């Protein structure tokens, strides 16, 4: 008889298991987080975790029927704020980098470290910095650059008091991030699937807020539901009850027994 797979953790399970009280989630563009992590974030918010979002670029190079980059930026900021309200996020931050030109430079990393030290999250979400050759769309260059910048900021910069000393002078002291949750991970890197069954409609309502990006909303919604179902089945097994899942590469940055530099 084959072993029965363990049930997948819900967002609330993860919050209790790891003691998460604050999450800071990064996306390269408006709607990235809603495509790849919004059901998890909604579940965490419903469980009492403070959820803050950060969009690194202005998204001015995306969308349809635009009156120009400035108008598109304003529209996408409004869309992201509306989506954040749907999932229960407490705040949205915009770093304003140019869409399509993002690089993990020291200036970008400094701004990410500054935000991390202001928010002081227990767990940080961001795109995976490794390319997934099975999904070039998920591996947009801005996504990879965003993931690389956030990972470099999470270790060692945010916990190094000598990194960006002007931040410490401003009262933003170094601290240790406990976990990273990397979405859009290649299959070989995925080690956590979160059970988001029952949160599908919240995710879709958040995506519906990004009206500038979806000329064929019914097809988008169908594709998103299919991916949620597929991720759950891949992790729980074909004999498990039907459900929905969002998949991640969970990394422990500072767990029990970690000492400085090791």
JSON list of N, CA, C and O in Angstrom, two decimals, residues 50-107:
[
{"chain": "A", "resi": 50, "resn": "UNK", "atom": "N", "xyz": [0.42, 40.63, 9.14]},
{"chain": "A", "resi": 50, "resn": "UNK", "atom": "CA", "xyz": [0.47, 41.90, 8.42]},
{"chain": "A", "resi": 50, "resn": "UNK", "atom": "C", "xyz": [1.16, 41.67, 7.09]},
{"chain": "A", "resi": 50, "resn": "UNK", "atom": "O", "xyz": [2.30, 41.18, 7.03]},
{"chain": "A", "resi": 51, "resn": "UNK", "atom": "N", "xyz": [0.50, 42.04, 6.01]},
{"chain": "A", "resi": 51, "resn": "UNK", "atom": "CA", "xyz": [1.00, 41.83, 4.66]},
{"chain": "A", "resi": 51, "resn": "UNK", "atom": "C", "xyz": [1.26, 43.19, 4.01]},
{"chain": "A", "resi": 51, "resn": "UNK", "atom": "O", "xyz": [0.37, 44.04, 3.93]},
{"chain": "A", "resi": 52, "resn": "UNK", "atom": "N", "xyz": [2.51, 43.40, 3.58]},
{"chain": "A", "resi": 52, "resn": "UNK", "atom": "CA", "xyz": [2.85, 44.60, 2.82]},
{"chain": "A", "resi": 52, "resn": "UNK", "atom": "C", "xyz": [3.44, 44.19, 1.48]},
{"chain": "A", "resi": 52, "resn": "UNK", "atom": "O", "xyz": [4.16, 43.18, 1.39]},
{"chain": "A", "resi": 53, "resn": "UNK", "atom": "N", "xyz": [3.12, 44.95, 0.44]},
{"chain": "A", "resi": 53, "resn": "UNK", "atom": "CA", "xyz": [3.56, 44.65, -0.91]},
{"chain": "A", "resi": 53, "resn": "UNK", "atom": "C", "xyz": [4.52, 45.72, -1.39]},
{"chain": "A", "resi": 53, "resn": "UNK", "atom": "O", "xyz": [4.43, 46.89, -1.00]},
{"chain": "A", "resi": 54, "resn": "UNK", "atom": "N", "xyz": [5.44, 45.32, -2.26]},
{"chain": "A", "resi": 54, "resn": "UNK", "atom": "CA", "xyz": [6.34, 46.27, -2.92]},
{"chain": "A", "resi": 54, "resn": "UNK", "atom": "C", "xyz": [6.42, 45.93, -4.40]},
{"chain": "A", "resi": 54, "resn": "UNK", "atom": "O", "xyz": [6.74, 44.79, -4.77]},
{"chain": "A", "resi": 55, "resn": "UNK", "atom": "N", "xyz": [6.14, 46.91, -5.25]},
{"chain": "A", "resi": 55, "resn": "UNK", "atom": "CA", "xyz": [6.28, 46.77, -6.69]},
{"chain": "A", "resi": 55, "resn": "UNK", "atom": "C", "xyz": [7.52, 47.56, -7.10]},
{"chain": "A", "resi": 55, "resn": "UNK", "atom": "O", "xyz": [7.60, 48.76, -6.86]},
{"chain": "A", "resi": 56, "resn": "UNK", "atom": "N", "xyz": [8.48, 46.88, -7.71]},
{"chain": "A", "resi": 56, "resn": "UNK", "atom": "CA", "xyz": [9.79, 47.48, -7.94]},
{"chain": "A", "resi": 56, "resn": "UNK", "atom": "C", "xyz": [9.80, 48.38, -9.18]},
{"chain": "A", "resi": 56, "resn": "UNK", "atom": "O", "xyz": [10.43, 49.44, -9.17]},
{"chain": "A", "resi": 57, "resn": "UNK", "atom": "N", "xyz": [9.13, 48.00, -10.26]},
{"chain": "A", "resi": 57, "resn": "UNK", "atom": "CA", "xyz": [9.06, 48.87, -11.43]},
{"chain": "A", "resi": 57, "resn": "UNK", "atom": "C", "xyz": [7.67, 49.49, -11.53]},
{"chain": "A", "resi": 57, "resn": "UNK", "atom": "O", "xyz": [6.72, 49.02, -10.90]},
{"chain": "A", "resi": 58, "resn": "UNK", "atom": "N", "xyz": [7.55, 50.51, -12.38]},
{"chain": "A", "resi": 58, "resn": "UNK", "atom": "CA", "xyz": [6.26, 51.18, -12.54]},
{"chain": "A", "resi": 58, "resn": "UNK", "atom": "C", "xyz": [5.34, 50.49, -13.53]},
{"chain": "A", "resi": 58, "resn": "UNK", "atom": "O", "xyz": [4.18, 50.90, -13.67]},
{"chain": "A", "resi": 59, "resn": "UNK", "atom": "N", "xyz": [5.82, 49.47, -14.24]},
{"chain": "A", "resi": 59, "resn": "UNK", "atom": "CA", "xyz": [4.96, 48.78, -15.16]},
{"chain": "A", "resi": 59, "resn": "UNK", "atom": "C", "xyz": [4.53, 49.60, -16.35]},
{"chain": "A", "resi": 59, "resn": "UNK", "atom": "O", "xyz": [3.53, 49.30, -17.02]},
{"chain": "A", "resi": 60, "resn": "UNK", "atom": "N", "xyz": [5.30, 50.65, -16.67]},
{"chain": "A", "resi": 60, "resn": "UNK", "atom": "CA", "xyz": [4.88, 51.57, -17.72]},
{"chain": "A", "resi": 60, "resn": "UNK", "atom": "C", "xyz": [5.04, 51.00, -19.13]},
{"chain": "A", "resi": 60, "resn": "UNK", "atom": "O", "xyz": [4.53, 51.57, -20.09]},
{"chain": "A", "resi": 61, "resn": "UNK", "atom": "N", "xyz": [5.74, 49.84, -19.24]},
{"chain": "A", "resi": 61, "resn": "UNK", "atom": "CA", "xyz": [5.93, 49.24, -20.57]},
{"chain": "A", "resi": 61, "resn": "UNK", "atom": "C", "xyz": [4.92, 48.13, -20.85]},
{"chain": "A", "resi": 61, "resn": "UNK", "atom": "O", "xyz": [5.05, 47.41, -21.83]},
{"chain": "A", "resi": 62, "resn": "UNK", "atom": "N", "xyz": [3.90, 47.99, -20.01]},
{"chain": "A", "resi": 62, "resn": "UNK", "atom": "CA", "xyz": [2.89, 46.95, -20.22]},
{"chain": "A", "resi": 62, "resn": "UNK", "atom": "C", "xyz": [1.52, 47.55, -20.42]},
{"chain": "A", "resi": 62, "resn": "UNK", "atom": "O", "xyz": [1.29, 48.74, -20.22]},
{"chain": "A", "resi": 63, "resn": "UNK", "atom": "N", "xyz": [0.59, 46.70, -20.85]},
{"chain": "A", "resi": 63, "resn": "UNK", "atom": "CA", "xyz": [-0.80, 47.12, -20.96]},
{"chain": "A", "resi": 63, "resn": "UNK", "atom": "C", "xyz": [-1.23, 47.46, -22.37]},
{"chain": "A", "resi": 63, "resn": "UNK", "atom": "O", "xyz": [-0.45, 47.37, -23.33]},
{"chain": "A", "resi": 64, "resn": "UNK", "atom": "N", "xyz": [-2.48, 47.85, -22.50]},
{"chain": "A", "resi": 64, "resn": "UNK", "atom": "CA", "xyz": [-3.10, 48.11, -23.79]},
{"chain": "A", "resi": 64, "resn": "UNK", "atom": "C", "xyz": [-3.86, 49.45, -23.72]},
{"chain": "A", "resi": 64, "resn": "UNK", "atom": "O", "xyz": [-4.25, 49.91, -22.65]},
{"chain": "A", "resi": 65, "resn": "UNK", "atom": "N", "xyz": [-4.04, 50.09, -24.86]},
{"chain": "A", "resi": 65, "resn": "UNK", "atom": "CA", "xyz": [-4.82, 51.32, -24.96]},
{"chain": "A", "resi": 65, "resn": "UNK", "atom": "C", "xyz": [-4.31, 52.39, -24.01]},
{"chain": "A", "resi": 65, "resn": "UNK", "atom": "O", "xyz": [-5.08, 53.05, -23.29]},
{"chain": "A", "resi": 66, "resn": "UNK", "atom": "N", "xyz": [-3.00, 52.60, -24.01]},
{"chain": "A", "resi": 66, "resn": "UNK", "atom": "CA", "xyz": [-2.40, 53.56, -23.09]},
{"chain": "A", "resi": 66, "resn": "UNK", "atom": "C", "xyz": [-2.34, 54.95, -23.72]},
{"chain": "A", "resi": 66, "resn": "UNK", "atom": "O", "xyz": [-2.19, 55.10, -24.93]},
{"chain": "A", "resi": 67, "resn": "UNK", "atom": "N", "xyz": [-2.43, 55.97, -22.86]},
{"chain": "A", "resi": 67, "resn": "UNK", "atom": "CA", "xyz": [-2.23, 57.35, -23.31]},
{"chain": "A", "resi": 67, "resn": "UNK", "atom": "C", "xyz": [-0.79, 57.78, -23.11]},
{"chain": "A", "resi": 67, "resn": "UNK", "atom": "O", "xyz": [-0.48, 58.97, -23.17]},
{"chain": "A", "resi": 68, "resn": "UNK", "atom": "N", "xyz": [0.10, 56.82, -22.87]},
{"chain": "A", "resi": 68, "resn": "UNK", "atom": "CA", "xyz": [1.51, 57.12, -22.66]},
{"chain": "A", "resi": 68, "resn": "UNK", "atom": "C", "xyz": [2.00, 56.53, -21.36]},
{"chain": "A", "resi": 68, "resn": "UNK", "atom": "O", "xyz": [1.21, 56.08, -20.51]},
{"chain": "A", "resi": 69, "resn": "UNK", "atom": "N", "xyz": [3.34, 56.49, -21.17]},
{"chain": "A", "resi": 69, "resn": "UNK", "atom": "CA", "xyz": [3.91, 55.84, -19.99]},
{"chain": "A", "resi": 69, "resn": "UNK", "atom": "C", "xyz": [3.43, 56.42, -18.67]},
{"chain": "A", "resi": 69, "resn": "UNK", "atom": "O", "xyz": [3.15, 55.67, -17.72]},
{"chain": "A", "resi": 70, "resn": "UNK", "atom": "N", "xyz": [3.31, 57.74, -18.57]},
{"chain": "A", "resi": 70, "resn": "UNK", "atom": "CA", "xyz": [2.89, 58.33, -17.30]},
{"chain": "A", "resi": 70, "resn": "UNK", "atom": "C", "xyz": [1.47, 57.94, -16.95]},
{"chain": "A", "resi": 70, "resn": "UNK", "atom": "O", "xyz": [1.16, 57.63, -15.79]},
{"chain": "A", "resi": 71, "resn": "UNK", "atom": "N", "xyz": [0.60, 57.93, -17.95]},
{"chain": "A", "resi": 71, "resn": "UNK", "atom": "CA", "xyz": [-0.78, 57.53, -17.71]},
{"chain": "A", "resi": 71, "resn": "UNK", "atom": "C", "xyz": [-0.87, 56.06, -17.33]},
{"chain": "A", "resi": 71, "resn": "UNK", "atom": "O", "xyz": [-1.66, 55.69, -16.44]},
{"chain": "A", "resi": 72, "resn": "UNK", "atom": "N", "xyz": [-0.05, 55.23, -17.98]},
{"chain": "A", "resi": 72, "resn": "UNK", "atom": "CA", "xyz": [-0.07, 53.81, -17.66]},
{"chain": "A", "resi": 72, "resn": "UNK", "atom": "C", "xyz": [0.45, 53.57, -16.25]},
{"chain": "A", "resi": 72, "resn": "UNK", "atom": "O", "xyz": [-0.08, 52.74, -15.51]},
{"chain": "A", "resi": 73, "resn": "UNK", "atom": "N", "xyz": [1.49, 54.29, -15.86]},
{"chain": "A", "resi": 73, "resn": "UNK", "atom": "CA", "xyz": [2.00, 54.14, -14.49]},
{"chain": "A", "resi": 73, "resn": "UNK", "atom": "C", "xyz": [0.92, 54.49, -13.48]},
{"chain": "A", "resi": 73, "resn": "UNK", "atom": "O", "xyz": [0.70, 53.74, -12.51]},
{"chain": "A", "resi": 74, "resn": "UNK", "atom": "N", "xyz": [0.25, 55.62, -13.66]},
{"chain": "A", "resi": 74, "resn": "UNK", "atom": "CA", "xyz": [-0.81, 56.02, -12.72]},
{"chain": "A", "resi": 74, "resn": "UNK", "atom": "C", "xyz": [-1.92, 54.97, -12.68]},
{"chain": "A", "resi": 74, "resn": "UNK", "atom": "O", "xyz": [-2.44, 54.64, -11.60]},
{"chain": "A", "resi": 75, "resn": "UNK", "atom": "N", "xyz": [-2.27, 54.47, -13.85]},
{"chain": "A", "resi": 75, "resn": "UNK", "atom": "CA", "xyz": [-3.35, 53.47, -13.90]},
{"chain": "A", "resi": 75, "resn": "UNK", "atom": "C", "xyz": [-2.94, 52.19, -13.18]},
{"chain": "A", "resi": 75, "resn": "UNK", "atom": "O", "xyz": [-3.72, 51.62, -12.42]},
{"chain": "A", "resi": 76, "resn": "UNK", "atom": "N", "xyz": [-1.70, 51.75, -13.40]},
{"chain": "A", "resi": 76, "resn": "UNK", "atom": "CA", "xyz": [-1.28, 50.49, -12.81]},
{"chain": "A", "resi": 76, "resn": "UNK", "atom": "C", "xyz": [-1.06, 50.62, -11.30]},
{"chain": "A", "resi": 76, "resn": "UNK", "atom": "O", "xyz": [-1.28, 49.65, -10.56]},
{"chain": "A", "resi": 77, "resn": "UNK", "atom": "N", "xyz": [-0.64, 51.79, -10.84]},
{"chain": "A", "resi": 77, "resn": "UNK", "atom": "CA", "xyz": [-0.58, 52.01, -9.39]},
{"chain": "A", "resi": 77, "resn": "UNK", "atom": "C", "xyz": [-1.97, 51.86, -8.78]},
{"chain": "A", "resi": 77, "resn": "UNK", "atom": "O", "xyz": [-2.14, 51.22, -7.73]},
{"chain": "A", "resi": 78, "resn": "UNK", "atom": "N", "xyz": [-2.97, 52.47, -9.42]},
{"chain": "A", "resi": 78, "resn": "UNK", "atom": "CA", "xyz": [-4.33, 52.38, -8.90]},
{"chain": "A", "resi": 78, "resn": "UNK", "atom": "C", "xyz": [-4.83, 50.94, -8.93]},
{"chain": "A", "resi": 78, "resn": "UNK", "atom": "O", "xyz": [-5.51, 50.49, -7.98]},
{"chain": "A", "resi": 79, "resn": "UNK", "atom": "N", "xyz": [-4.51, 50.22, -10.00]},
{"chain": "A", "resi": 79, "resn": "UNK", "atom": "CA", "xyz": [-4.92, 48.82, -10.08]},
{"chain": "A", "resi": 79, "resn": "UNK", "atom": "C", "xyz": [-4.28, 47.98, -8.98]},
{"chain": "A", "resi": 79, "resn": "UNK", "atom": "O", "xyz": [-4.94, 47.13, -8.37]},
{"chain": "A", "resi": 80, "resn": "UNK", "atom": "N", "xyz": [-2.99, 48.22, -8.72]},
{"chain": "A", "resi": 80, "resn": "UNK", "atom": "CA", "xyz": [-2.32, 47.44, -7.69]},
{"chain": "A", "resi": 80, "resn": "UNK", "atom": "C", "xyz": [-2.89, 47.75, -6.30]},
{"chain": "A", "resi": 80, "resn": "UNK", "atom": "O", "xyz": [-3.03, 46.85, -5.46]},
{"chain": "A", "resi": 81, "resn": "UNK", "atom": "N", "xyz": [-3.20, 48.99, -6.05]},
{"chain": "A", "resi": 81, "resn": "UNK", "atom": "CA", "xyz": [-3.81, 49.33, -4.75]},
{"chain": "A", "resi": 81, "resn": "UNK", "atom": "C", "xyz": [-5.17, 48.66, -4.60]},
{"chain": "A", "resi": 81, "resn": "UNK", "atom": "O", "xyz": [-5.52, 48.19, -3.52]},
{"chain": "A", "resi": 82, "resn": "UNK", "atom": "N", "xyz": [-5.94, 48.61, -5.68]},
{"chain": "A", "resi": 82, "resn": "UNK", "atom": "CA", "xyz": [-7.25, 47.95, -5.63]},
{"chain": "A", "resi": 82, "resn": "UNK", "atom": "C", "xyz": [-7.08, 46.45, -5.38]},
{"chain": "A", "resi": 82, "resn": "UNK", "atom": "O", "xyz": [-7.82, 45.86, -4.58]},
{"chain": "A", "resi": 83, "resn": "UNK", "atom": "N", "xyz": [-6.11, 45.84, -6.05]},
{"chain": "A", "resi": 83, "resn": "UNK", "atom": "CA", "xyz": [-5.86, 44.42, -5.84]},
{"chain": "A", "resi": 83, "resn": "UNK", "atom": "C", "xyz": [-5.38, 44.14, -4.42]},
{"chain": "A", "resi": 83, "resn": "UNK", "atom": "O", "xyz": [-5.78, 43.15, -3.80]},
{"chain": "A", "resi": 84, "resn": "UNK", "atom": "N", "xyz": [-4.55, 45.04, -3.90]},
{"chain": "A", "resi": 84, "resn": "UNK", "atom": "CA", "xyz": [-4.06, 44.87, -2.53]},
{"chain": "A", "resi": 84, "resn": "UNK", "atom": "C", "xyz": [-5.20, 44.92, -1.53]},
{"chain": "A", "resi": 84, "resn": "UNK", "atom": "O", "xyz": [-5.22, 44.18, -0.54]},
{"chain": "A", "resi": 85, "resn": "UNK", "atom": "N", "xyz": [-6.17, 45.78, -1.77]},
{"chain": "A", "resi": 85, "resn": "UNK", "atom": "CA", "xyz": [-7.33, 45.86, -0.88]},
{"chain": "A", "resi": 85, "resn": "UNK", "atom": "C", "xyz": [-8.13, 44.56, -0.90]},
{"chain": "A", "resi": 85, "resn": "UNK", "atom": "O", "xyz": [-8.65, 44.13, 0.13]},
{"chain": "A", "resi": 86, "resn": "UNK", "atom": "N", "xyz": [-8.21, 43.93, -2.06]},
{"chain": "A", "resi": 86, "resn": "UNK", "atom": "CA", "xyz": [-8.95, 42.67, -2.18]},
{"chain": "A", "resi": 86, "resn": "UNK", "atom": "C", "xyz": [-8.32, 41.59, -1.30]},
{"chain": "A", "resi": 86, "resn": "UNK", "atom": "O", "xyz": [-9.03, 40.83, -0.62]},
{"chain": "A", "resi": 87, "resn": "UNK", "atom": "N", "xyz": [-6.99, 41.49, -1.29]},
{"chain": "A", "resi": 87, "resn": "UNK", "atom": "CA", "xyz": [-6.34, 40.41, -0.55]},
{"chain": "A", "resi": 87, "resn": "UNK", "atom": "C", "xyz": [-6.10, 40.78, 0.92]},
{"chain": "A", "resi": 87, "resn": "UNK", "atom": "O", "xyz": [-5.65, 39.93, 1.69]},
{"chain": "A", "resi": 88, "resn": "UNK", "atom": "N", "xyz": [-6.37, 42.02, 1.29]},
{"chain": "A", "resi": 88, "resn": "UNK", "atom": "CA", "xyz": [-6.20, 42.42, 2.68]},
{"chain": "A", "resi": 88, "resn": "UNK", "atom": "C", "xyz": [-4.82, 42.92, 3.04]},
{"chain": "A", "resi": 88, "resn": "UNK", "atom": "O", "xyz": [-4.45, 42.94, 4.22]},
{"chain": "A", "resi": 89, "resn": "UNK", "atom": "N", "xyz": [-4.04, 43.36, 2.04]},
{"chain": "A", "resi": 89, "resn": "UNK", "atom": "CA", "xyz": [-2.72, 43.91, 2.31]},
{"chain": "A", "resi": 89, "resn": "UNK", "atom": "C", "xyz": [-2.84, 45.24, 3.04]},
{"chain": "A", "resi": 89, "resn": "UNK", "atom": "O", "xyz": [-3.74, 46.04, 2.77]},
{"chain": "A", "resi": 90, "resn": "UNK", "atom": "N", "xyz": [-1.91, 45.47, 3.97]},
{"chain": "A", "resi": 90, "resn": "UNK", "atom": "CA", "xyz": [-1.95, 46.68, 4.78]},
{"chain": "A", "resi": 90, "resn": "UNK", "atom": "C", "xyz": [-1.34, 47.88, 4.09]},
{"chain": "A", "resi": 90, "resn": "UNK", "atom": "O", "xyz": [-1.70, 49.03, 4.40]},
{"chain": "A", "resi": 91, "resn": "UNK", "atom": "N", "xyz": [-0.41, 47.66, 3.14]},
{"chain": "A", "resi": 91, "resn": "UNK", "atom": "CA", "xyz": [0.27, 48.78, 2.49]},
{"chain": "A", "resi": 91, "resn": "UNK", "atom": "C", "xyz": [0.87, 48.30, 1.18]},
{"chain": "A", "resi": 91, "resn": "UNK", "atom": "O", "xyz": [1.14, 47.11, 1.00]},
{"chain": "A", "resi": 92, "resn": "UNK", "atom": "N", "xyz": [1.07, 49.24, 0.27]},
{"chain": "A", "resi": 92, "resn": "UNK", "atom": "CA", "xyz": [1.73, 48.97, -1.02]},
{"chain": "A", "resi": 92, "resn": "UNK", "atom": "C", "xyz": [2.80, 50.02, -1.22]},
{"chain": "A", "resi": 92, "resn": "UNK", "atom": "O", "xyz": [2.54, 51.22, -1.07]},
{"chain": "A", "resi": 93, "resn": "UNK", "atom": "N", "xyz": [4.00, 49.58, -1.56]},
{"chain": "A", "resi": 93, "resn": "UNK", "atom": "CA", "xyz": [5.13, 50.47, -1.81]},
{"chain": "A", "resi": 93, "resn": "UNK", "atom": "C", "xyz": [5.52, 50.36, -3.29]},
{"chain": "A", "resi": 93, "resn": "UNK", "atom": "O", "xyz": [5.53, 49.26, -3.85]},
{"chain": "A", "resi": 94, "resn": "UNK", "atom": "N", "xyz": [5.88, 51.48, -3.89]},
{"chain": "A", "resi": 94, "resn": "UNK", "atom": "CA", "xyz": [6.30, 51.51, -5.29]},
{"chain": "A", "resi": 94, "resn": "UNK", "atom": "C", "xyz": [7.71, 52.11, -5.34]},
{"chain": "A", "resi": 94, "resn": "UNK", "atom": "O", "xyz": [7.92, 53.23, -4.90]},
{"chain": "A", "resi": 95, "resn": "UNK", "atom": "N", "xyz": [8.66, 51.35, -5.90]},
{"chain": "A", "resi": 95, "resn": "UNK", "atom": "CA", "xyz": [10.04, 51.84, -5.99]},
{"chain": "A", "resi": 95, "resn": "UNK", "atom": "C", "xyz": [10.29, 52.64, -7.26]},
{"chain": "A", "resi": 95, "resn": "UNK", "atom": "O", "xyz": [11.29, 53.36, -7.36]},
{"chain": "A", "resi": 96, "resn": "UNK", "atom": "N", "xyz": [9.44, 52.49, -8.28]},
{"chain": "A", "resi": 96, "resn": "UNK", "atom": "CA", "xyz": [9.49, 53.38, -9.43]},
{"chain": "A", "resi": 96, "resn": "UNK", "atom": "C", "xyz": [10.61, 53.13, -10.43]},
{"chain": "A", "resi": 96, "resn": "UNK", "atom": "O", "xyz": [10.92, 54.02, -11.23]},
{"chain": "A", "resi": 97, "resn": "UNK", "atom": "N", "xyz": [11.20, 51.94, -10.43]},
{"chain": "A", "resi": 97, "resn": "UNK", "atom": "CA", "xyz": [12.22, 51.64, -11.44]},
{"chain": "A", "resi": 97, "resn": "UNK", "atom": "C", "xyz": [11.58, 51.49, -12.82]},
{"chain": "A", "resi": 97, "resn": "UNK", "atom": "O", "xyz": [10.39, 51.21, -12.94]},
{"chain": "A", "resi": 98, "resn": "UNK", "atom": "N", "xyz": [12.38, 51.67, -13.84]},
{"chain": "A", "resi": 98, "resn": "UNK", "atom": "CA", "xyz": [11.85, 51.65, -15.21]},
{"chain": "A", "resi": 98, "resn": "UNK", "atom": "C", "xyz": [11.53, 50.22, -15.65]},
{"chain": "A", "resi": 98, "resn": "UNK", "atom": "O", "xyz": [12.37, 49.32, -15.54]},
{"chain": "A", "resi": 99, "resn": "UNK", "atom": "N", "xyz": [10.32, 50.02, -16.12]},
{"chain": "A", "resi": 99, "resn": "UNK", "atom": "CA", "xyz": [9.86, 48.72, -16.59]},
{"chain": "A", "resi": 99, "resn": "UNK", "atom": "C", "xyz": [10.72, 48.26, -17.78]},
{"chain": "A", "resi": 99, "resn": "UNK", "atom": "O", "xyz": [10.95, 49.01, -18.72]},
{"chain": "A", "resi": 100, "resn": "UNK", "atom": "N", "xyz": [11.21, 47.03, -17.69]},
{"chain": "A", "resi": 100, "resn": "UNK", "atom": "CA", "xyz": [12.01, 46.46, -18.78]},
{"chain": "A", "resi": 100, "resn": "UNK", "atom": "C", "xyz": [13.49, 46.73, -18.67]},
{"chain": "A", "resi": 100, "resn": "UNK", "atom": "O", "xyz": [14.27, 46.23, -19.49]},
{"chain": "A", "resi": 101, "resn": "UNK", "atom": "N", "xyz": [13.91, 47.51, -17.66]},
{"chain": "A", "resi": 101, "resn": "UNK", "atom": "CA", "xyz": [15.31, 47.89, -17.52]},
{"chain": "A", "resi": 101, "resn": "UNK", "atom": "C", "xyz": [15.87, 47.57, -16.13]},
{"chain": "A", "resi": 101, "resn": "UNK", "atom": "O", "xyz": [16.92, 48.08, -15.76]},
{"chain": "A", "resi": 102, "resn": "UNK", "atom": "N", "xyz": [15.17, 46.74, -15.38]},
{"chain": "A", "resi": 102, "resn": "UNK", "atom": "CA", "xyz": [15.57, 46.49, -14.00]},
{"chain": "A", "resi": 102, "resn": "UNK", "atom": "C", "xyz": [16.85, 45.67, -13.93]},
{"chain": "A", "resi": 102, "resn": "UNK", "atom": "O", "xyz": [17.01, 44.68, -14.65]},
{"chain": "A", "resi": 103, "resn": "UNK", "atom": "N", "xyz": [17.75, 46.09, -13.05]},
{"chain": "A", "resi": 103, "resn": "UNK", "atom": "CA", "xyz": [18.99, 45.36, -12.77]},
{"chain": "A", "resi": 103, "resn": "UNK", "atom": "C", "xyz": [19.21, 45.35, -11.26]},
{"chain": "A", "resi": 103, "resn": "UNK", "atom": "O", "xyz": [18.80, 46.30, -10.57]},
{"chain": "A", "resi": 104, "resn": "UNK", "atom": "N", "xyz": [19.87, 44.32, -10.72]},
{"chain": "A", "resi": 104, "resn": "UNK", "atom": "CA", "xyz": [20.11, 44.26, -9.26]},
{"chain": "A", "resi": 104, "resn": "UNK", "atom": "C", "xyz": [21.29, 45.12, -8.83]},
{"chain": "A", "resi": 104, "resn": "UNK", "atom": "O", "xyz": [22.27, 44.64, -8.25]},
{"chain": "A", "resi": 105, "resn": "UNK", "atom": "N", "xyz": [21.22, 46.40, -9.12]},
{"chain": "A", "resi": 105, "resn": "UNK", "atom": "CA", "xyz": [22.31, 47.32, -8.81]},
{"chain": "A", "resi": 105, "resn": "UNK", "atom": "C", "xyz": [22.36, 47.61, -7.31]},
{"chain": "A", "resi": 105, "resn": "UNK", "atom": "O", "xyz": [21.41, 47.34, -6.56]},
{"chain": "A", "resi": 106, "resn": "UNK", "atom": "N", "xyz": [23.47, 48.22, -6.89]},
{"chain": "A", "resi": 106, "resn": "UNK", "atom": "CA", "xyz": [23.59, 48.59, -5.48]},
{"chain": "A", "resi": 106, "resn": "UNK", "atom": "C", "xyz": [22.51, 49.58, -5.08]},
{"chain": "A", "resi": 106, "resn": "UNK", "atom": "O", "xyz": [21.98, 49.52, -3.95]},
{"chain": "A", "resi": 107, "resn": "UNK", "atom": "N", "xyz": [22.15, 50.51, -5.97]},
{"chain": "A", "resi": 107, "resn": "UNK", "atom": "CA", "xyz": [21.13, 51.49, -5.61]},
{"chain": "A", "resi": 107, "resn": "UNK", "atom": "C", "xyz": [19.77, 50.81, -5.42]},
{"chain": "A", "resi": 107, "resn": "UNK", "atom": "O", "xyz": [19.03, 51.12, -4.47]}
]
